[in-house]
PDB file of C-alpha atoms and ligand atoms in Angstrom:
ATOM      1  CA  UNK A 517      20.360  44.095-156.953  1.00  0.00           C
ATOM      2  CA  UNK A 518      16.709  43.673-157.291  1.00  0.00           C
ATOM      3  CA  UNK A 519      14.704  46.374-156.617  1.00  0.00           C
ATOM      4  CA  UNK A 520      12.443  46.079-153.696  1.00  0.00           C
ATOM      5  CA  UNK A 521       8.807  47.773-154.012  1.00  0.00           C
ATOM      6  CA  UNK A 522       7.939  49.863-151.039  1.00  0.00           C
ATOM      7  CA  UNK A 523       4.605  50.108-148.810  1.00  0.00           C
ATOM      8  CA  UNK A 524       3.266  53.287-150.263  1.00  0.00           C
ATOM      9  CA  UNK A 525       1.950  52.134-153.942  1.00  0.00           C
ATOM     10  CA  UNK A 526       0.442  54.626-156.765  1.00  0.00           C
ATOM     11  CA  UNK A 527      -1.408  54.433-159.275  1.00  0.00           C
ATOM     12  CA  UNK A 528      -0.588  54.678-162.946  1.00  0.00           C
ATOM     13  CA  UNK A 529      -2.676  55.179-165.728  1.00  0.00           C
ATOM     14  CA  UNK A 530      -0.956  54.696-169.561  1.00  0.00           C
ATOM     15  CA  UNK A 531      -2.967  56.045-172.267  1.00  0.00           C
ATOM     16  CA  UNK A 532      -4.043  53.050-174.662  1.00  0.00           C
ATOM     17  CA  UNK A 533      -4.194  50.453-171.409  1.00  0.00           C
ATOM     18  CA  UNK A 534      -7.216  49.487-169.834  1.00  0.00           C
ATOM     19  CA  UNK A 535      -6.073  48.559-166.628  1.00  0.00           C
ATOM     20  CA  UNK A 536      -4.728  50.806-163.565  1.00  0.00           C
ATOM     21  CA  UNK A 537      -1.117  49.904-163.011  1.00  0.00           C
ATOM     22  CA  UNK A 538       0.149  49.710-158.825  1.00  0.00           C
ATOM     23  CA  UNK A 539       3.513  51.245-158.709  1.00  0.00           C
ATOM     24  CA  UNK A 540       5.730  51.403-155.386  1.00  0.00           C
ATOM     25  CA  UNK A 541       7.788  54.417-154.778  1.00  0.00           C
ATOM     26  CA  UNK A 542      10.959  52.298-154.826  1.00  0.00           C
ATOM     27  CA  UNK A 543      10.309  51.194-158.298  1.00  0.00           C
ATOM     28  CA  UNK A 544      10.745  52.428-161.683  1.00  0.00           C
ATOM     29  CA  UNK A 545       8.063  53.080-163.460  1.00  0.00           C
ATOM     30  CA  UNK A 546       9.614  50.820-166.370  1.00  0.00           C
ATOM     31  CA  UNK A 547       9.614  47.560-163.830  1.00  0.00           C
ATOM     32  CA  UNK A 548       6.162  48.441-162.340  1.00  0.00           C
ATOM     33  CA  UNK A 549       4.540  48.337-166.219  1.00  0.00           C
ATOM     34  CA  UNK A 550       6.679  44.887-167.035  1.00  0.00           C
ATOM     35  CA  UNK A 551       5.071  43.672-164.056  1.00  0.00           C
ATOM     36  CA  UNK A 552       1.354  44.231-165.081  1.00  0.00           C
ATOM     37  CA  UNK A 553       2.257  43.356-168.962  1.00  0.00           C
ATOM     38  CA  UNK A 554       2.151  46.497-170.950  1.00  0.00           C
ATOM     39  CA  UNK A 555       5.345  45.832-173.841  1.00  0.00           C
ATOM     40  CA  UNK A 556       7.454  48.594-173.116  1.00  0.00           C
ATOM     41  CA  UNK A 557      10.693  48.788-175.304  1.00  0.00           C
ATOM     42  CA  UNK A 558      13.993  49.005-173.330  1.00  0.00           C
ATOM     43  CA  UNK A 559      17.807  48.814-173.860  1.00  0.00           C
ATOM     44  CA  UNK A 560      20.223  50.339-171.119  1.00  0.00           C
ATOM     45  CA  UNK A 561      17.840  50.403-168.196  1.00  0.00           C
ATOM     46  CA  UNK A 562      19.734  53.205-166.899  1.00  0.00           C
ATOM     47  CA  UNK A 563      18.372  56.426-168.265  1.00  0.00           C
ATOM     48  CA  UNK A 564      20.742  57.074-171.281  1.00  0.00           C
ATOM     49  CA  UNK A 565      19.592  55.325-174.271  1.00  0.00           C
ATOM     50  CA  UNK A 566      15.921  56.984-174.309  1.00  0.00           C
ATOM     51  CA  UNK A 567      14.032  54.409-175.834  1.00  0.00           C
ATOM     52  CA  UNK A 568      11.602  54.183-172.970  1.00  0.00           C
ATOM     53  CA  UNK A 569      10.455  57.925-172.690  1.00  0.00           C
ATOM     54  CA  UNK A 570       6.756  59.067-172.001  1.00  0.00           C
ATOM     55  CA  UNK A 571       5.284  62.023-171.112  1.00  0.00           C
ATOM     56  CA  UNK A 572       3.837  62.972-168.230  1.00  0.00           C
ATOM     57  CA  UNK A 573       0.032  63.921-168.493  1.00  0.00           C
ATOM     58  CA  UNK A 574      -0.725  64.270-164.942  1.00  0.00           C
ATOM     59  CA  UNK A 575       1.534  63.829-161.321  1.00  0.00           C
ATOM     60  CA  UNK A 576       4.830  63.967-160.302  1.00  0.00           C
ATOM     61  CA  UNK A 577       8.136  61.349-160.762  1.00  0.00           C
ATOM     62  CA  UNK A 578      11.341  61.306-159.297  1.00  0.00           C
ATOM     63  CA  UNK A 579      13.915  60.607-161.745  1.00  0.00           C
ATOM     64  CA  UNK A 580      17.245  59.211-161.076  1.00  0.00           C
ATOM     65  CA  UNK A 581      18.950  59.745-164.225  1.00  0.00           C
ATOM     66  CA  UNK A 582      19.737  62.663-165.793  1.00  0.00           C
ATOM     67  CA  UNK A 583      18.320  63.478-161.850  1.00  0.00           C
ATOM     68  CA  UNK A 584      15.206  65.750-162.149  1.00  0.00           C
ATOM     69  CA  UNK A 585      12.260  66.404-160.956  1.00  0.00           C
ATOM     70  CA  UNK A 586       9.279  65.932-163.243  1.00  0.00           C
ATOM     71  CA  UNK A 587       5.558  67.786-162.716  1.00  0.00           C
ATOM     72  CA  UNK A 588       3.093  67.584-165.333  1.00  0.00           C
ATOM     73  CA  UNK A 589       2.249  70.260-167.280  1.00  0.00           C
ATOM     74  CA  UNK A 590       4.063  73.190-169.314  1.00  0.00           C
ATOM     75  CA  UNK A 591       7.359  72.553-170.831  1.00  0.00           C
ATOM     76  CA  UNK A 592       7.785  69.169-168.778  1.00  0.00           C
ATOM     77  CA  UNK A 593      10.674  67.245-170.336  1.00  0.00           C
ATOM     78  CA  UNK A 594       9.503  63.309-171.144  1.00  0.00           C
ATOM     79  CA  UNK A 595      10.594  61.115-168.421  1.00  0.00           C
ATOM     80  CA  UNK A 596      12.439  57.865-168.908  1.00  0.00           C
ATOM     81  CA  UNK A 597      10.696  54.892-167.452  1.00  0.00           C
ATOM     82  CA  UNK A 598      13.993  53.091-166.605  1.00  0.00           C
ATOM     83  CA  UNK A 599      14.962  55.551-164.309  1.00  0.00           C
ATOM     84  CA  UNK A 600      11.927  57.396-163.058  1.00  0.00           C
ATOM     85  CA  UNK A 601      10.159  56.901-160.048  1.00  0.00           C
ATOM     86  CA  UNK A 602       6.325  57.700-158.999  1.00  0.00           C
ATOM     87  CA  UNK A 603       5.951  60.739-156.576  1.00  0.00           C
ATOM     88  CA  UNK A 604       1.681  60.328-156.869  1.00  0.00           C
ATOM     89  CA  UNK A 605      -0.333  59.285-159.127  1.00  0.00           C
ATOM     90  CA  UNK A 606       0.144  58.959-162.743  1.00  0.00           C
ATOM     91  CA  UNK A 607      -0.881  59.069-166.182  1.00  0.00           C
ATOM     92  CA  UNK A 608       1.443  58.913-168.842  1.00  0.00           C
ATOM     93  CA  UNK A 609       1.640  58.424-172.333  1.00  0.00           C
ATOM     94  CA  UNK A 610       4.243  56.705-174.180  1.00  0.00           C
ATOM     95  CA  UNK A 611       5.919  58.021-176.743  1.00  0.00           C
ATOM     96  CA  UNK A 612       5.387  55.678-180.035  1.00  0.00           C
ATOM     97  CA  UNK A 613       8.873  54.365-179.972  1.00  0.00           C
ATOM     98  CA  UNK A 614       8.643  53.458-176.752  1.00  0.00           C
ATOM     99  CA  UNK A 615       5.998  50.684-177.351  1.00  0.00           C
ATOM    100  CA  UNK A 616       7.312  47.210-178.092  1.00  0.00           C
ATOM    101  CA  UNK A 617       4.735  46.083-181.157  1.00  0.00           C
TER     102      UNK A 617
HETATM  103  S1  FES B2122      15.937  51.710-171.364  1.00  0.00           S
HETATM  104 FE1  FES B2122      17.423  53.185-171.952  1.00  0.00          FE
HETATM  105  S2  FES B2122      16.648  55.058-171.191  1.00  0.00           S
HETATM  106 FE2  FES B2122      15.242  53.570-170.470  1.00  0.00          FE
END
């Protein structure tokens, strides 16, 4: 089932792209940077393989799978796009496997 973007949109900042990224709370965070172009690997799509982690520099995610909730800042564990969803405003970086280049 495609996933349907919902009214209340963030924005996402990824460190090494110019542009501001919208993201809908009702989509990953994966789909959301397909959408505006930035080459983010992926396999599973469903949280396990963890080829699409980033950390979170700033905000807070909802993630689906393992099911956590993320806030920047201390020991945060890296979130995985596939499966994550924006609870504010972002910035992330990638981790360098995680690029598709
Ligand atoms: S594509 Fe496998 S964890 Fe995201």
């Amino acid at each position: 089932m495609a996933e349907q973007p919902d009214a209340v949109r963030w924005q996402i900042r990824v460190q090494g792209v110019e542009q501001v990224i919208q993201a809908g709370s009702g989509e990953t965070l994966l789909s959301a940077l397909e959408q505006a172009g930035v080459p983010v690997r992926h396999a599973c799509r469903n949280g396990v393989c963890e080829i699409c982690e980033a950390r979170l520099i700033a905000g807070a995610v909802t993630q689906r799978y393992p099911a956590l909730q993320i806030q920047a800042g201390g020991d945060a564990p890296l979130l995985r796009l596939c499966a994550a969803y924006a609870a504010s405003d972002l910035e992330l970086e990638l981790m360098p496997y995680a690029w598709k280049r």
